Backbone as numpy.savetxt, mean C-alpha at the origin, in Angstrom:
# Nx Ny Nz CAx CAy CAz Cx Cy Cz
6.40 -16.90 18.96 5.92 -16.27 18.03 4.91 -16.09 17.92
4.23 -15.06 17.25 2.87 -14.82 16.36 2.61 -14.78 15.12
1.94 -14.87 14.22 2.06 -15.17 13.01 2.29 -13.69 12.24
2.71 -13.03 10.90 2.59 -11.80 11.31 1.39 -11.31 10.08
-0.03 -11.55 10.23 -0.37 -11.30 9.66 -1.40 -10.83 11.37
-1.42 -11.39 12.15 -1.83 -10.69 13.30 -1.36 -9.78 13.91
-2.60 -8.67 13.75 -2.26 -6.83 14.86 -2.49 -7.66 16.00
-1.57 -7.66 17.11 -1.30 -7.65 18.73 -2.37 -6.04 19.09
-3.07 -5.85 20.18 -3.86 -4.87 20.81 -2.75 -3.49 20.76
-1.33 -3.58 20.83 -0.80 -1.86 21.05 -0.80 -1.73 19.83
-0.45 -3.17 18.34 -0.86 -2.02 17.56 -1.97 -1.71 16.89
-3.35 -2.36 17.38 -4.11 -2.11 17.23 -4.41 -0.99 17.84
-3.78 -0.32 19.04 -4.73 0.99 19.79 -4.46 2.31 18.63
-3.47 1.58 17.47 -2.63 2.79 16.81 -3.15 2.81 15.64
-3.71 1.94 14.67 -4.09 1.40 13.77 -6.40 1.99 13.63
-6.30 1.68 14.73 -8.21 1.65 14.96 -8.82 3.14 14.44
-7.90 3.96 14.99 -8.52 5.41 15.18 -8.25 5.99 13.52
-7.96 4.89 13.09 -7.51 6.07 11.15 -8.63 5.21 10.56
-8.65 4.66 11.02 -10.04 3.29 9.80 -11.21 4.60 9.52
-12.24 4.60 8.79 -13.78 5.24 8.74 -14.20 4.58 9.13
-15.42 5.06 10.02 -16.45 4.48 10.71 -17.87 4.67 10.05
-18.53 4.06 9.83 -19.67 3.43 9.13 -20.57 3.65 9.98
-21.58 4.26 8.88 -22.74 5.38 9.32 -23.98 4.53 10.06
-23.91 4.97 11.54 -25.10 4.16 12.08 -26.48 3.44 11.12
-26.97 2.55 10.68 -28.21 3.09 10.18 -28.31 2.48 8.58
-26.39 2.09 7.79 -25.94 2.37 6.59 -26.66 0.27 6.05
-27.48 0.58 4.98 -28.41 -0.79 5.07 -27.25 -1.95 4.58
-27.65 -3.00 4.72 -26.72 -4.64 4.27 -26.88 -4.75 5.47
-26.08 -6.14 4.81 -25.32 -6.75 6.13 -24.46 -6.28 7.02
-24.67 -6.82 8.61 -24.31 -6.75 9.13 -22.00 -6.41 9.07
-21.41 -5.47 9.48 -20.02 -5.23 9.07 -19.19 -6.56 9.58
-18.35 -6.45 9.06 -17.39 -7.66 9.21 -16.28 -6.90 10.69
-15.78 -7.07 11.22 -14.51 -6.72 12.25 -13.78 -6.52 11.53
-13.69 -4.45 11.87 -11.59 -4.37 11.07 -10.78 -5.04 11.37
-10.09 -5.17 12.35 -9.17 -5.64 12.57 -8.73 -7.67 12.47
-10.49 -8.18 12.18 -10.62 -9.36 11.89 -9.68 -9.05 9.76
-10.79 -8.13 9.58 -10.24 -8.06 7.72 -9.16 -7.36 7.73
-8.18 -6.50 8.63 -7.25 -6.63 8.34 -6.36 -7.29 8.30
-6.90 -8.14 9.59 -5.77 -9.70 9.32 -6.05 -10.55 8.17
-6.85 -10.38 7.28 -7.75 -10.61 6.89 -7.05 -10.40 4.95
-7.01 -8.97 4.62 -6.07 -8.65 3.40 -4.14 -8.54 4.17
-4.41 -8.34 5.38 -2.03 -8.91 5.15 -2.36 -10.23 4.90
-3.51 -11.31 5.38 -2.78 -13.18 5.65 -3.47 -12.69 4.31
-3.16 -12.47 3.25 -3.36 -12.55 1.93 -2.22 -11.90 0.90
-1.59 -10.75 1.34 -0.45 -10.20 1.30 1.07 -10.58 1.50
0.69 -11.33 2.47 1.94 -12.26 3.28 2.00 -13.56 2.54
1.22 -13.93 2.50 0.67 -15.21 1.86 0.99 -15.86 0.52
0.21 -14.40 -0.36 0.39 -14.55 -1.54 -0.67 -15.02 -2.97
-1.46 -15.55 -1.42 -2.75 -16.72 -2.09 -3.82 -15.53 -2.73
-4.42 -16.22 -3.59 -5.51 -15.05 -4.00 -6.43 -14.95 -2.59
-7.33 -13.86 -3.71 -8.21 -13.63 -2.69 -9.27 -14.10 -2.31
-10.19 -14.94 -3.19 -10.69 -15.94 -3.32 -10.38 -17.75 -2.46
-9.25 -17.18 -2.44 -9.26 -18.50 -2.15 -8.16 -18.14 -0.67
-8.78 -17.16 0.10 -8.52 -16.90 2.35 -9.38 -17.79 2.04
-9.13 -18.95 3.15 -9.53 -20.34 3.45 -10.56 -18.87 5.02
-12.21 -19.68 4.84 -13.04 -18.75 5.63 -12.75 -19.79 6.97
-12.14 -20.59 7.71 -12.29 -21.41 9.35 -11.36 -19.90 9.33
-10.24 -19.31 9.11 -9.48 -18.23 9.68 -10.52 -17.63 10.43
-11.91 -16.95 9.98 -11.95 -15.78 10.69 -11.93 -14.78 10.23
-11.40 -14.56 9.53 -11.18 -12.69 8.09 -12.14 -12.78 7.97
-13.11 -13.45 7.58 -14.83 -12.54 6.64 -14.26 -13.60 4.65
-15.10 -13.20 4.22 -14.41 -14.25 2.66 -12.94 -12.47 1.95
-12.60 -14.04 1.12 -11.58 -12.52 0.53 -12.45 -11.67 -0.22
-13.76 -11.85 -0.37 -14.09 -10.78 -1.50 -14.11 -9.41 -0.57
-14.83 -9.92 1.09 -14.88 -8.44 2.28 -13.14 -8.21 1.69
-11.81 -8.74 2.72 -11.29 -7.90 2.62 -11.09 -7.59 1.19
-10.90 -7.66 0.19 -10.77 -6.74 -0.84 -11.30 -5.67 -1.30
-12.91 -5.82 -0.69 -13.18 -4.26 -1.23 -13.44 -3.48 -0.15
-12.59 -3.73 1.57 -12.33 -2.52 2.22 -11.17 -2.65 2.11
-9.73 -3.23 1.43 -8.83 -2.49 0.86 -8.86 -1.54 0.46
-9.89 -1.84 -0.77 -9.68 -0.74 -1.88 -10.38 -0.24 -1.29
-11.54 -0.01 -0.59 -11.74 1.69 0.20 -11.70 1.97 1.21
-10.37 1.12 2.11 -9.21 2.19 2.41 -7.74 2.81 1.82
-8.03 1.65 1.03 -6.48 3.04 0.22 -7.56 4.16 -1.04
-8.20 3.76 -0.92 -9.09 4.63 -1.60 -9.67 6.26 -0.13
-10.02 6.16 0.57 -10.02 6.72 1.95 -7.90 7.21 2.29
-7.26 6.81 2.01 -5.85 7.23 2.45 -5.59 6.42 3.86
-6.61 5.93 3.94 -5.88 4.71 5.42 -4.67 4.29 5.40
-3.94 4.10 4.65 -2.39 3.21 4.66 -1.76 4.28 4.71
-2.07 4.96 3.37 -0.81 6.40 4.25 -0.67 7.17 5.31
-1.89 6.94 5.83 -2.16 7.23 7.64 -1.61 6.77 8.29
-2.39 5.42 7.94 -1.13 4.26 8.66 0.26 4.28 9.22
0.95 4.12 7.45 2.51 5.05 7.22 2.80 5.92 7.97
2.16 7.10 8.23 2.54 8.46 8.64 2.78 8.13 9.88
1.89 7.66 10.29 1.47 7.19 11.44 2.56 6.00 12.85
2.64 5.10 11.78 3.43 4.07 12.48 4.42 4.58 12.35
5.33 4.86 11.29 6.50 5.41 11.58 7.62 7.07 12.36
5.70 8.13 12.82 5.88 8.49 13.46 6.44 7.87 15.19
5.40 7.15 15.53 5.84 6.11 16.84 7.31 5.44 16.57
6.86 5.86 15.72 9.22 4.32 15.56 9.92 5.66 15.75
9.64 6.99 14.95 10.30 7.74 15.21 11.04 7.82 17.16
9.29 8.17 17.74 9.92 9.16 18.60 10.15 7.43 19.86
10.19 6.30 19.38 10.74 5.32 20.41 12.10 5.45 20.27
12.60 5.88 18.83 14.39 5.29 18.53 14.51 4.23 18.25
13.25 3.94 16.53 13.62 2.96 15.96 13.64 3.23 15.26
13.94 3.99 14.51 14.64 4.09 13.33 16.22 4.51 12.76
16.66 4.37 12.25 18.11 4.20 12.30 18.79 5.13 10.95
18.24 6.41 11.15 18.77 7.25 9.64 19.83 7.27 9.29
20.73 6.87 9.22 21.94 5.81 8.70 21.64 5.02 8.05
20.41 4.02 7.74 20.42 3.37 7.22 19.23 3.67 6.78
18.42 4.46 5.96 17.42 5.23 5.43 17.63 5.58 4.27
16.81 5.21 3.28 17.61 5.35 1.69 16.03 5.86 0.74
16.05 7.35 0.45 14.48 7.85 -0.24 14.68 6.96 -1.54
13.39 7.27 -2.00 13.31 6.70 -3.59 11.98 7.04 -4.35
12.32 7.06 -5.62 11.33 8.14 -5.59 9.85 7.75 -5.52
9.16 7.07 -4.85 7.86 6.28 -4.33 7.99 7.33 -3.28
8.16 7.80 -2.37 8.71 8.10 -0.98 8.88 10.16 -1.22
9.92 10.30 -2.64 10.09 11.96 -2.91 10.52 11.79 -4.06
9.46 13.65 -3.72 9.75 14.21 -5.52 10.63 14.36 -6.03
10.52 13.90 -7.76 11.87 14.48 -8.38 12.09 16.07 -8.29
13.09 16.43 -9.11 13.26 18.36 -9.45 12.77 18.07 -10.47
12.09 18.79 -10.48 11.60 19.88 -11.45 12.70 20.70 -11.86
12.10 20.95 -13.20 13.06 22.21 -13.64 14.59 21.20 -14.25
14.89 19.81 -14.37 16.40 19.39 -13.66 16.55 19.63 -15.72
18.09 20.29 -16.17 18.55 19.98 -16.81 17.87 18.55 -17.90
17.26 18.85 -19.31 17.34 17.40 -19.96 18.62 17.81 -20.98
19.48 16.46 -21.23 20.09 16.06 -22.20 20.06 16.00 -22.91
21.07 16.59 -23.91 20.89 16.33 -25.53 20.41 15.78 -26.08
19.98 15.52 -27.90 20.05 14.63 -28.37 20.64 13.89 -28.41
20.64 12.04 -28.64 21.70 11.37 -28.88 21.78 11.57 -30.79
22.87 11.79 -30.86 22.81 11.81 -32.20 22.48 10.21 -32.71
21.96 10.26 -33.96 21.87 8.28 -34.46 22.45 8.07 -35.53
23.03 7.03 -35.00 23.82 6.12 -35.84 23.26 5.23 -37.06
21.85 5.46 -37.34 21.50 4.48 -38.53 22.27 5.00 -39.58
22.08 4.83 -40.89 22.79 4.69 -41.90 21.83 5.93 -42.26
22.38 6.89 -43.39 21.70 7.93 -44.07 21.33 7.28 -45.68
19.91 7.54 -45.60 19.09 7.53 -46.80 19.43 7.81 -47.73
20.45 6.83 -49.09 20.74 8.11 -50.38 19.94 8.57 -51.24
20.78 9.13 -52.09 19.67 10.77 -52.77 18.56 9.83 -53.65
18.10 10.72 -53.41 16.84 10.13 -54.90 17.18 10.35 -56.25
17.88 9.11 -57.10 17.89 9.41 -57.87 17.35 9.55 -59.50
16.19 9.20 -59.49 15.10 9.22 -60.75 14.19 10.57 -60.69
13.76 11.71 -60.53 13.96 13.21 -60.03 14.35 13.78 -60.49
């Protein structure tokens, strides 16, 4: 079994079209391979190591490169698109058991206009009357 941060060819074929393309002629150093950077991001997130501790010998680029790409992709909505696309692929393949799905507040909007509960009665002691005036 491959390491969980390795993106196989079949998964990469789904993810690659969702990634933004760097315009040709953009100044700066040569861009690190997106697939390797994604694997570096997954390595950090799965193992829990710090970005600065990403071992360069793994070939995923520097931790700072992976962190910047994570930030840029997050801003561009890439991970939301990945989630939606992969979920749709899994659903079409019959891999999602909707009897075991539980929506939560991060994916389902809370109902607006729900009645608010009445204010709770105070249990604090009542102040004594002022007898000096």
